[in-house]
Rosetta silent file (secondary structure, phi, psi, omega in degrees, C-alpha in Angstrom):
SEQUENCE: XXXXXXXXXXXXXXXXXXXXXXXXXXXXXXXXXXXXXXXXXXXXXXXXXXXXXXXXXXXXXXXXXXXXXXXXXXXXXXXXXXXXXXXXXXXXXXXXXXXXXXXXXXXXXXXXXXXXXXXXXXXXXXXXXXXXXXXXXXXXXXXXXXXXXXXXXXXXXXXXXXXXXXXXXXXXXXXXXXXXXXXXXXXXXXXXXXXXXXXXXXXXXXXXXXXXXXXXXXXXXXXXXXXXXXXXXXXXXXXXXXXXXXXXXXXXXXXXXXXXXXXXXXXXXXXXXXXXXX
SCORE:     score description
SCORE:     0.000 S_00000001
   1 L     0.000  128.287  170.998   -1.746  -53.787  -32.345 S_00000001
   2 L   -84.946  116.528 -170.911   -2.624  -51.456  -29.433 S_00000001
   3 L   -56.374  147.129  172.809    0.580  -49.715  -27.764 S_00000001
   4 L  -107.493  136.042  150.397    0.368  -50.315  -23.981 S_00000001
   5 L   -91.609  125.997  170.645    1.564  -47.367  -21.495 S_00000001
   6 L   -57.506  145.178 -143.954    2.908  -48.299  -18.177 S_00000001
   7 H   -85.046  -38.930  163.633    0.572  -47.301  -15.774 S_00000001
   8 H   -26.849  -53.756 -149.965    3.430  -44.877  -13.798 S_00000001
   9 H   -66.053  -61.026 -173.284    4.138  -43.124  -16.873 S_00000001
  10 H   -26.071  -74.618  168.920    0.315  -42.767  -17.610 S_00000001
  11 H   -27.455  -53.446 -171.992   -0.305  -41.574  -14.199 S_00000001
  12 H   -75.929  -27.185  173.517    2.651  -39.075  -14.273 S_00000001
  13 H   -54.980  -50.577  161.736    1.617  -38.040  -17.740 S_00000001
  14 H   -47.792  -63.872  165.157   -1.969  -37.308  -16.232 S_00000001
  15 H   -59.083  -26.499  145.209   -0.426  -35.132  -13.767 S_00000001
  16 H   -40.958  -42.463 -173.050    1.426  -33.300  -15.886 S_00000001
  17 H   -80.558  -28.358 -171.430   -1.409  -32.418  -17.714 S_00000001
  18 H   -80.422  -60.022 -171.168   -3.708  -31.278  -14.600 S_00000001
  19 H   -42.781  -74.940 -173.613   -0.324  -29.163  -13.443 S_00000001
  20 H   -41.312  -32.340 -168.768   -0.371  -27.495  -16.990 S_00000001
  21 H   -78.838  -49.675 -171.104   -4.170  -26.719  -16.954 S_00000001
  22 H   -63.109  -26.469  172.067   -3.900  -25.448  -13.348 S_00000001
  23 H   -72.325  -15.056 -160.760   -0.843  -23.231  -14.433 S_00000001
  24 H   -90.643  -48.947 -156.469   -3.038  -21.801  -17.505 S_00000001
  25 H   -70.467  -47.254 -173.275   -6.105  -21.039  -15.131 S_00000001
  26 H   -49.728  -25.475  173.112   -3.258  -19.025  -12.629 S_00000001
  27 H   -60.687  -61.888  170.868   -2.201  -17.225  -15.475 S_00000001
  28 H   -24.258  -38.602  169.944   -5.554  -16.310  -16.169 S_00000001
  29 L   -79.420  -20.286 -178.585   -5.528  -14.667  -12.700 S_00000001
  30 L  -142.691  125.913 -175.517   -2.240  -12.958  -12.869 S_00000001
  31 L   -61.840  159.751  159.993   -0.440  -10.892  -15.625 S_00000001
  32 L   -35.688  137.797  168.394    3.267  -11.586  -16.481 S_00000001
  33 L   -71.310  149.023  177.127    5.956  -10.530  -14.274 S_00000001
  34 L  -107.559   96.058 -167.701    7.326   -7.357  -15.620 S_00000001
  35 L   -69.482  129.705  150.231   11.190   -7.346  -14.637 S_00000001
  36 L   -94.171 -176.130 -174.997   13.939   -4.401  -14.002 S_00000001
  37 L   -86.958    7.444  162.029   17.352   -5.168  -12.686 S_00000001
  38 L  -161.327   41.000 -178.639   16.121   -4.979   -9.141 S_00000001
  39 E  -162.689  167.725  162.604   12.294   -5.309   -9.090 S_00000001
  40 E  -161.868  156.176  179.470    9.539   -7.195  -10.857 S_00000001
  41 E  -151.856  148.089  170.048    5.644   -6.114  -10.805 S_00000001
  42 E  -144.232  172.956 -172.216    2.393   -7.874  -12.288 S_00000001
  43 E  -102.545  152.632  173.949   -1.181   -6.986  -11.942 S_00000001
  44 E  -130.536  141.924  165.761   -3.453   -9.377   -9.870 S_00000001
  45 E  -109.430  156.525  173.020   -7.344   -9.927  -10.515 S_00000001
  46 L   -91.781 -163.429  167.438  -10.059  -11.381   -7.611 S_00000001
  47 L   -65.272  125.375  170.147  -13.164  -12.965   -8.644 S_00000001
  48 L   -69.136  120.453 -168.794  -15.412  -11.503  -10.930 S_00000001
  49 L  -176.368  102.452 -163.326  -18.471  -10.672   -9.627 S_00000001
  50 L    79.419 -159.308 -169.530  -20.714   -7.200   -9.853 S_00000001
  51 L  -105.949   13.576  175.945  -19.721   -4.066  -11.064 S_00000001
  52 E  -111.250   85.291  178.636  -17.013   -3.400   -7.973 S_00000001
  53 E   -82.386  160.957  149.881  -13.754   -5.730   -8.241 S_00000001
  54 E  -115.420  135.794  174.493  -10.577   -6.440   -6.435 S_00000001
  55 E  -132.099 -169.760 -176.062   -7.326   -6.273   -8.041 S_00000001
  56 E  -168.332  145.061 -170.163   -4.173   -5.604   -6.895 S_00000001
  57 E   -95.359  107.414  146.338   -0.463   -4.282   -8.132 S_00000001
  58 E  -130.277  157.574 -152.193    2.274   -6.493   -6.826 S_00000001
  59 E  -108.244  108.137  148.836    6.116   -5.626   -6.185 S_00000001
  60 E   -98.788  149.259 -176.696    8.881   -7.748   -5.277 S_00000001
  61 E  -141.123  142.217 -162.035   11.835   -6.615   -4.531 S_00000001
  62 L   -67.013  136.825  173.502   15.484   -7.478   -4.295 S_00000001
  63 L   -23.242  116.184  171.611   17.191   -8.158   -0.971 S_00000001
  64 L    91.155  -15.603  168.515   18.451   -4.756    0.455 S_00000001
  65 L   -83.713  132.672  170.861   15.914   -2.792   -2.287 S_00000001
  66 E  -129.426  173.248  169.893   12.531   -0.578   -1.283 S_00000001
  67 L  -109.660 -157.844  157.157    9.949    1.082   -2.633 S_00000001
  68 L  -120.970  134.252  174.179    7.562    3.714   -1.592 S_00000001
  69 L   -42.009 -169.291  151.411    4.193    4.925    0.113 S_00000001
  70 L   -73.915  -18.506 -170.717    2.024    7.279   -1.088 S_00000001
  71 L  -118.777  141.436  156.059    3.910    9.718    1.182 S_00000001
  72 L  -101.901    8.335 -179.768    7.557    8.824    0.935 S_00000001
  73 E    93.404 -132.332 -166.784    8.810   10.614    4.087 S_00000001
  74 L   -86.589  -21.085  166.346   11.591   12.488    3.914 S_00000001
  75 L  -134.652  174.419 -161.620   13.179   11.415    0.440 S_00000001
  76 L    77.303 -168.596 -160.443   11.926    9.407   -2.448 S_00000001
  77 L  -134.549  131.857  173.370    9.164    8.969   -4.935 S_00000001
  78 L   -85.298  161.282  143.072    5.557    7.542   -4.648 S_00000001
  79 L   -39.673  154.656 -174.712    4.138    5.686   -7.186 S_00000001
  80 E  -133.118  146.432 -163.303    2.000    6.853  -10.052 S_00000001
  81 E  -141.075   92.843 -160.251   -0.503    5.077  -11.478 S_00000001
  82 E  -103.381  139.059 -170.009   -2.343    5.444  -15.124 S_00000001
  83 L  -126.590  -21.023 -170.253   -5.568    2.952  -15.585 S_00000001
  84 L   -34.923  -11.278 -156.125   -6.963    5.509  -18.782 S_00000001
  85 L  -118.581   -1.900  178.228   -6.348    3.022  -21.089 S_00000001
  86 L   -76.808 -173.395 -169.422   -8.471    0.124  -19.719 S_00000001
  87 L  -108.864  134.039  172.987  -11.837   -1.605  -21.144 S_00000001
  88 L    36.606   55.864  157.963  -15.139   -0.999  -19.114 S_00000001
  89 L  -114.832  136.532  170.734  -13.420    0.796  -16.206 S_00000001
  90 L   -83.788  -74.934 -169.188  -15.117    3.858  -14.391 S_00000001
  91 E  -139.152  173.648  172.521  -12.643    4.448  -11.715 S_00000001
  92 E  -140.178  134.863  175.131   -9.505    2.544   -9.863 S_00000001
  93 E  -126.408  127.650  155.268   -8.861    3.626   -6.316 S_00000001
  94 E   -87.891  149.068  164.587   -5.408    2.031   -4.868 S_00000001
  95 L  -110.117  171.395 -165.093   -5.293    1.348   -1.509 S_00000001
  96 L  -120.061  128.154  162.372   -2.258    1.454    0.543 S_00000001
  97 L   -74.162  136.648  154.767   -0.840   -1.186    3.233 S_00000001
  98 L    -7.266   93.387 -168.236    0.566    0.039    6.298 S_00000001
  99 L   -65.827 -175.234  170.672    4.346    1.482    5.223 S_00000001
 100 E  -123.665  136.725 -169.306    7.547    0.899    7.154 S_00000001
 101 E   -85.205  138.356 -177.011    9.971    3.151    8.671 S_00000001
 102 E  -158.321  136.791  175.036   13.190    3.010    7.204 S_00000001
 103 E   -42.826  123.550 -177.485   16.840    4.969    7.397 S_00000001
 104 L  -102.628   10.360  175.983   16.741    6.997    3.800 S_00000001
 105 L    77.513    8.734 -168.131   20.926    7.212    3.941 S_00000001
 106 L  -138.552   11.503 -179.905   20.751   10.829    3.796 S_00000001
 107 L    85.748   20.989  173.625   19.868   11.482    8.026 S_00000001
 108 L  -129.167  178.266  167.003   16.327   11.290    7.299 S_00000001
 109 E   -90.128  115.154  157.261   13.052    8.791    7.549 S_00000001
 110 E   -94.835  157.503  174.247   11.806    6.978    4.333 S_00000001
 111 E  -136.786  132.992 -177.416    8.458    5.245    4.550 S_00000001
 112 E   174.992 -138.325 -174.574    7.619    2.197    2.113 S_00000001
 113 L  -139.491  141.052 -176.309    8.036   -1.206    1.603 S_00000001
 114 L  -105.779  169.226  159.997   10.795   -3.906    1.536 S_00000001
 115 L    63.740  -86.613 -175.412   10.901   -7.412    0.107 S_00000001
 116 E  -154.887  150.656  165.204    7.288   -7.597   -1.569 S_00000001
 117 E  -144.347  147.506  156.205    4.013   -5.586   -1.245 S_00000001
 118 E   -84.748  103.134  158.798    0.423   -6.070   -2.589 S_00000001
 119 E   -91.114  109.587 -163.786   -1.408   -2.971   -3.268 S_00000001
 120 E   -70.155  138.019 -179.332   -5.101   -3.810   -3.613 S_00000001
 121 E  -107.795  107.706 -171.640   -6.995   -2.072   -6.380 S_00000001
 122 E   -85.750  100.340 -179.705  -10.744   -1.325   -5.809 S_00000001
 123 E  -102.091  123.448 -172.767  -12.396   -1.281   -9.706 S_00000001
 124 E   -91.345  110.651 -168.527  -15.656    0.174  -10.456 S_00000001
 125 L   -75.032  139.687  114.768  -16.844   -1.565  -14.266 S_00000001
 126 L     4.143  -87.768  169.715  -18.843    0.603  -16.376 S_00000001
 127 L  -120.820  139.473 -155.873  -21.234   -2.420  -16.962 S_00000001
 128 L   -71.228  -40.799 -152.234  -21.565   -5.393  -14.752 S_00000001
 129 L  -124.742   37.111 -178.042  -22.271   -7.742  -17.557 S_00000001
 130 L  -104.453 -179.939  162.983  -19.455   -6.312  -19.916 S_00000001
 131 L  -100.204  123.678  165.918  -15.729   -7.886  -19.933 S_00000001
 132 L   -84.554  100.218  162.385  -13.128   -5.862  -17.900 S_00000001
 133 E   -89.886  104.485 -164.093   -9.649   -5.620  -19.069 S_00000001
 134 E   -93.370  122.924 -179.124   -7.580   -3.284  -16.624 S_00000001
 135 E  -107.130  144.796 -179.726   -4.473   -1.845  -18.576 S_00000001
 136 E  -144.050  119.535  175.981   -1.766    0.090  -16.174 S_00000001
 137 E  -102.383  121.632 -174.457    1.094    2.161  -16.943 S_00000001
 138 E  -127.661  110.967  154.785    2.958    2.649  -13.208 S_00000001
 139 E   -57.159  115.745  167.274    5.784    4.919  -12.284 S_00000001
 140 E  -148.275 -169.744 -179.367    7.700    3.847   -9.179 S_00000001
 141 E  -147.180  139.184 -178.325   11.200    4.218   -7.995 S_00000001
 142 E  -117.102  131.720 -174.653   12.989    1.388   -6.451 S_00000001
 143 E  -125.851  165.830  160.377   16.514    2.537   -3.949 S_00000001
 144 L  -121.798 -103.622  164.617   19.359    0.997   -2.254 S_00000001
 145 L   -86.497  -42.250  149.955   21.571    3.988   -1.582 S_00000001
 146 L   -89.569  178.050 -178.855   20.266    5.310   -4.766 S_00000001
 147 E  -119.568  129.841  175.413   17.181    5.731   -6.389 S_00000001
 148 E  -111.354  134.977  165.593   16.139    4.284   -9.661 S_00000001
 149 E   -46.207  130.543  169.989   13.206    5.143  -11.918 S_00000001
 150 E  -135.138  132.774  165.593   11.103    2.088  -13.150 S_00000001
 151 E  -122.264  110.827 -177.542    8.054    2.314  -15.856 S_00000001
 152 E  -128.092  138.831  173.525    6.206   -1.049  -16.271 S_00000001
 153 E   -93.196  117.095  176.496    3.115   -1.731  -18.514 S_00000001
 154 E  -140.781  167.151 -173.409    0.947   -4.639  -17.485 S_00000001
 155 E  -153.611  134.816 -159.519   -2.680   -5.739  -18.724 S_00000001
 156 E  -145.480  126.127  149.220   -4.790   -8.146  -16.901 S_00000001
 157 E   -72.823  171.266  151.031   -8.898   -9.397  -17.860 S_00000001
 158 L  -107.455   78.774 -169.876  -11.049   -9.968  -15.311 S_00000001
 159 L   -82.328  -53.790 -141.681  -12.467  -13.395  -15.917 S_00000001
 160 L  -102.005  163.018 -171.591  -12.536  -15.965  -13.584 S_00000001
 161 L   -69.728  -55.953 -178.126  -15.634  -16.900  -11.177 S_00000001
 162 L  -131.561  106.735  179.305  -13.352  -17.761   -8.526 S_00000001
 163 L   -77.968  160.848 -176.124   -9.932  -16.524   -8.862 S_00000001
 164 L   -97.772   40.614  168.588   -6.830  -18.294   -7.233 S_00000001
 165 L  -144.725   57.054  171.408   -5.442  -14.551   -6.046 S_00000001
 166 L  -113.682  -44.267  175.273   -8.546  -14.025   -3.814 S_00000001
 167 L   -75.646   -5.242  171.699   -6.627  -15.027   -0.690 S_00000001
 168 L   -66.713  -57.907 -157.348   -3.343  -12.873   -1.736 S_00000001
 169 H   -52.762  -49.742 -143.586   -5.911   -9.999   -2.360 S_00000001
 170 H   -85.871  -31.653  171.024   -7.846  -10.519    0.922 S_00000001
 171 H   -55.103  -64.521  168.875   -4.229  -10.576    3.002 S_00000001
 172 H   -35.711  -50.101 -179.405   -3.530   -7.337    1.176 S_00000001
 173 H   -56.765  -50.540 -162.473   -6.724   -5.629    2.071 S_00000001
 174 L   -76.807   25.053  162.223   -6.621   -6.669    5.764 S_00000001
 175 L  -102.176  -12.483  179.065   -3.115   -4.886    5.834 S_00000001
 176 L   -59.774  105.147 -151.998   -4.696   -1.737    4.850 S_00000001
 177 L   -50.367  142.588 -165.236   -5.182    0.710    7.857 S_00000001
 178 E  -109.032  143.520 -178.880   -8.726    0.647    9.039 S_00000001
 179 E   -65.491  148.796 -177.927  -10.681    3.980    9.525 S_00000001
 180 E  -140.314 -168.690 -163.381  -11.161    5.206   12.991 S_00000001
 181 L  -134.710  108.003 -178.792  -12.180    7.990   15.215 S_00000001
 182 L   -46.580  105.217  177.105   -9.932   10.025   17.825 S_00000001
 183 L   125.905  -20.583 -165.541  -11.157    8.637   21.096 S_00000001
 184 L   -68.232  139.966 -172.572  -12.029    5.393   20.160 S_00000001
 185 L   -60.398   26.585  173.527  -12.336    2.638   22.832 S_00000001
 186 L  -113.536  155.524 -174.808   -9.679    0.416   21.409 S_00000001
 187 L   -41.884  -32.253 -162.626   -5.712   -0.731   22.797 S_00000001
 188 L  -138.220  114.681 -179.557   -4.332    1.280   20.013 S_00000001
 189 E  -174.368  159.441 -165.974   -5.914    4.706   19.046 S_00000001
 190 E   -79.655  130.626  134.304   -5.106    8.479   18.999 S_00000001
 191 E   -39.100  -67.446 -179.514   -6.130   10.203   22.002 S_00000001
 192 E  -171.308  136.939  172.041   -5.959   13.694   21.396 S_00000001
 193 E  -132.523  143.944 -154.901   -4.360   15.941   19.192 S_00000001
 194 E  -142.206  160.767  169.961   -3.362   19.582   19.661 S_00000001
 195 E   -92.216  158.419  176.398   -1.287   22.556   18.742 S_00000001
 196 E  -139.633  134.398  165.434    1.456   23.640   21.130 S_00000001
 197 L    61.222 -174.776  158.904    2.634   27.030   20.207 S_00000001
 198 L  -102.773   27.261 -174.681    2.266   27.738   16.308 S_00000001
 199 L  -125.097  -17.700 -155.071    4.580   25.410   14.505 S_00000001
 200 E  -135.751  139.160 -173.812    4.186   22.373   16.588 S_00000001
 201 E  -102.805  142.360  140.949    1.531   19.472   16.979 S_00000001
 202 E  -130.643  151.830 -179.334    1.055   16.657   19.698 S_00000001
 203 E  -134.064  131.846 -174.560   -0.445   13.669   19.378 S_00000001
 204 E  -112.138  104.821  173.436   -1.210   11.456   22.153 S_00000001
 205 E   -80.405  149.760  134.104   -1.425    7.900   21.580 S_00000001
 206 E   -62.959  125.449  131.243   -2.878    4.983   23.785 S_00000001
 207 L  -158.020  167.879  177.286   -1.149    1.359   23.010 S_00000001
 208 L   -46.466  151.766 -170.631    0.148   -1.453   24.606 S_00000001
 209 L   -48.591  -63.034 -166.329    3.232   -0.996   26.434 S_00000001
 210 L   -76.986   34.364  158.236    5.491   -3.897   24.575 S_00000001
 211 L   -91.634  141.281  157.286    4.206   -2.605   21.001 S_00000001
 212 L   -87.825  132.522 -145.860    6.837   -0.468   18.911 S_00000001
 213 E  -127.783  131.001  146.918    3.846    2.431   17.574 S_00000001
 214 E  -104.860  159.901  175.873    4.614    4.430   14.430 S_00000001
 215 L  -136.875  148.420  170.754    2.596    7.814   13.505 S_00000001
 216 L  -132.817  177.833 -152.763    2.442    9.174   10.076 S_00000001
 217 L   175.086  118.756 -169.785    1.107   12.221    8.908 S_00000001
 218 E  -118.832  152.125  148.211   -0.487   13.686    5.656 S_00000001
 219 L   -80.348  168.350  174.231   -1.696   16.999    4.539 S_00000001
 220 L   -62.749  -15.797 -178.781   -4.889   17.845    2.610 S_00000001
 221 L  -136.703  166.080 -169.022   -3.327   17.719   -0.572 S_00000001
 222 L   -57.818  -32.935 -143.850   -0.248   15.658   -1.903 S_00000001
 223 L   -92.195  -14.261  166.652    1.884   18.894   -2.462 S_00000001
 224 L   -79.195  133.916  149.724    2.131   19.126    1.652 S_00000001
 225 L  -141.503   90.479  149.026    5.134   17.735    2.951 S_00000001
 226 L   -66.212  160.040  178.322    5.210   17.274    6.599 S_00000001
 227 L   -64.926  178.660 -178.279    8.015   15.805    8.623 S_00000001
 228 L  -101.910  118.572 -169.891    7.552   12.417    9.652 S_00000001
 229 L   -43.090  142.956  170.295    6.215   12.659   13.649 S_00000001
 230 E  -111.965  143.458  177.675    8.925   11.661   16.264 S_00000001
 231 E   -69.712  126.020 -173.408    8.314    9.920   19.481 S_00000001
 232 L   -87.285  153.056 -165.386    8.789   12.121   22.426 S_00000001
 233 L   -75.740  -53.967 -165.754   11.180   10.201   25.224 S_00000001
 234 L   -93.356  108.637  175.869    8.774   11.455   28.030 S_00000001
 235 L  -150.537 -163.447  178.077    5.242   11.048   28.617 S_00000001
 236 L   -68.698  159.442 -169.968    2.366    9.624   30.535 S_00000001
 237 L   -77.227  134.407  171.343    2.421    6.170   31.676 S_00000001
 238 L    99.944  -30.038 -125.265   -0.104    4.153   28.851 S_00000001
 239 E  -129.933  143.580  140.027    0.281    7.309   26.703 S_00000001
 240 E  -132.356  134.564 -158.208    2.918    7.842   23.880 S_00000001
 241 E  -117.504  132.675 -175.025    3.335   11.122   22.599 S_00000001
 242 E  -111.072  131.648  168.766    4.327   12.151   19.003 S_00000001
 243 E  -118.815  144.680  145.955    5.263   15.796   17.756 S_00000001
 244 L  -120.298  172.153 -176.436    5.884   17.313   14.170 S_00000001
 245 E  -100.796  160.874 -166.901    6.487   20.488   13.158 S_00000001
 246 L   -98.536   78.428 -163.439    4.133   22.248   10.833 S_00000001
 247 L  -140.119  167.683 -165.051    6.865   22.916    8.169 S_00000001
 248 L    55.236   23.789  157.403    6.808   21.818    4.389 S_00000001
 249 L   -60.290  157.372  178.025    3.607   23.618    3.428 S_00000001
 250 L   -86.007  166.197 -178.830    3.217   24.521   -0.014 S_00000001
 251 L   -51.910  133.624  169.269    3.194   28.474   -0.628 S_00000001
 252 L    88.142  -27.570 -163.367    0.270   30.409    0.644 S_00000001
 253 L  -102.304  155.878 -160.202   -1.266   27.707    2.476 S_00000001
 254 L  -105.341  111.254 -176.785   -2.240   28.082    6.155 S_00000001
 255 L   -79.959   23.096  164.063   -2.416   24.599    8.628 S_00000001
 256 L   -86.014  134.514 -159.515   -5.208   26.439   10.791 S_00000001
 257 L    70.181   -8.120 -166.729   -8.131   24.315   10.024 S_00000001
 258 L   -55.796  151.123  175.432   -6.313   22.089    7.868 S_00000001
 259 E   -99.570   93.975  165.473   -7.703   18.169    7.229 S_00000001
 260 E   -91.943  167.454 -168.667   -4.848   15.900    8.108 S_00000001
 261 E  -128.017  111.982  168.878   -4.931   12.362    7.640 S_00000001
 262 E  -100.591  122.309 -148.927   -2.903   10.468   10.736 S_00000001
 263 E  -113.831   90.343 -162.833   -1.861    6.935    9.858 S_00000001
 264 E  -101.689  127.964 -174.605   -1.075    5.221   13.339 S_00000001
 265 E  -110.217  142.767 -166.325    0.673    1.572   13.291 S_00000001
 266 E  -150.275  124.241 -175.770    1.124   -0.644   16.111 S_00000001
 267 L    17.952 -106.358  147.761    2.253   -4.532   15.287 S_00000001
 268 L   -68.489    4.359 -157.433   -0.501   -5.985   12.963 S_00000001
 269 E  -121.727  151.366 -179.029   -2.828   -3.230   13.809 S_00000001
 270 E  -169.792  110.118  175.584   -2.905   -0.136   11.580 S_00000001
 271 E  -135.359  149.087 -174.378   -5.592    2.548   11.812 S_00000001
 272 E  -105.042  135.536  176.450   -6.337    6.154    9.786 S_00000001
 273 E  -121.555  126.814  171.598   -7.775    9.230   11.499 S_00000001
 274 E  -110.302  131.408 -179.516   -8.993   12.594    9.716 S_00000001
 275 E  -124.099  169.495 -179.823   -8.545   15.337   12.022 S_00000001
 276 E  -125.992  131.235 -171.699   -9.186   19.384   11.442 S_00000001
 277 L   -98.724  121.589  157.967   -6.101   20.772   12.888 S_00000001
 278 L  -105.027    0.000    0.000   -7.037   24.069   15.335 S_00000001
């Protein structure tokens, strides 16, 4: 006797099998979440194509908690990455979506991310025709009123011809500031950078009046700890003027001719400018 299975049950079982299969496919494109008390982290893999691959580090944060940009501002700890245990990986470059400003709780300004962020990774394989496995040891801090260090370890193989994470990674890549030059004819741009006296720098920005604009500055090496530029109240119509002091230089460093990186953020637009300080 052949057992009969009700049609509705058969359809339900088939749908469940499809859902399980889809879950397994998705699992191959993202590592399991590594969770601590206030955050979670995992790796994302983009489609496998050629020698240069796109991946990502996804971080989720509990409400009220934050983590930091590559330059954390007046306080905080930037993330640190070690990919040296990976297989068939020549180099990994971490790309950084534009950060937000927030009060650090001590009268200063911190730079980073709340809620969630995906840091894109540009991964160069040693051989395009061999398997790639990314292994990451990541140190980062999560902060509410105090900062708590986190150590995360994740591993992920890049195997999908068409990854389910391509859309997420594309969105994250679009949030990374675009390279720009001083004076570019765009609605949001840096018009001029100049010294005022020995220790002050003025940066004039053109931007739509309705937009809230932020400016961040970094020195030529990570041991430069320049302050977050502040907006000057009075400036020309259509121009926002920022200023910052040449404080926080490493011992023996001179600002003359220094290569600075300026990140300009307004609305959903963000640009990076490389300037030499005269």
């Amino acid at each position: 006797m052949i057992p009969m299975v009700p049609l509705r049950a058969a359809i339900g079982a088939a749908a469940l099998c499809v859902a399980c299969a889809m879950s397994e496919v998705r699992a191959e494109d993202a590592s399991p979440w590594q969770r601590d008390a206030h955050s979670a982290l995992r790796l994302l893999a983009g489609s496998r194509s050629g020698t240069v691959l796109l991946g990502g580090v996804a971080i989720q944060l509990q409400p009220g908690w934050k983590t930091y940009w590559r330059t954390p501002g007046d306080s905080g700890v930037p993330p640190r990455f070690d990919f040296s245990k990976s297989d068939n990986v020549e180099a990994v470059t971490v790309l950084w979506p534009a950060p937000k400003k927030f009060d650090d709780g001590a009268g200063g300004t911190a730079l980073g991310y709340k809620h969630q962020v995906v840091l894109p990774l540009r991964i160069v394989a040693k051989s395009a025709d061999k398997p790639v496995t990314l292994r990451a040891n990541i140190s980062y801090a999560v902060c509410e009123k105090i900062c708590i260090p986190v150590e995360a370890h994740a591993e992920l193989a890049f195997a999908s011809v068409a990854s389910t994470e391509d859309g997420t990674l594309s969105d994250a890549l679009n949030a990374v500031p675009k390279p720009a030059n001083v004076g570019d004819p765009t609605p949001l741009t840096i018009r001029d950078v100049k010294r005022e006296g020995k220790n002050s720098v003025l940066v004039d920005v053109t931007a739509p009046e309705a937009k809230e604009v932020s400016l961040f500055v970094e020195g030529p090496t990570p041991d430069w700890a320049l302050p977050v530029p502040r907006l000057v109240e009075q400036s020309q119509p259509g121009v926002k003027r920022f200023t910052f002091e040449l404080d926080g230089l490493p011992p023996g460093a001179s600002p003359d001719g220094a290569a600075l990186k300026l990140t300009l953020v307004g609305g959903d637009k963000a640009y990076e400018f490389n300037v030499n300080l005269n």
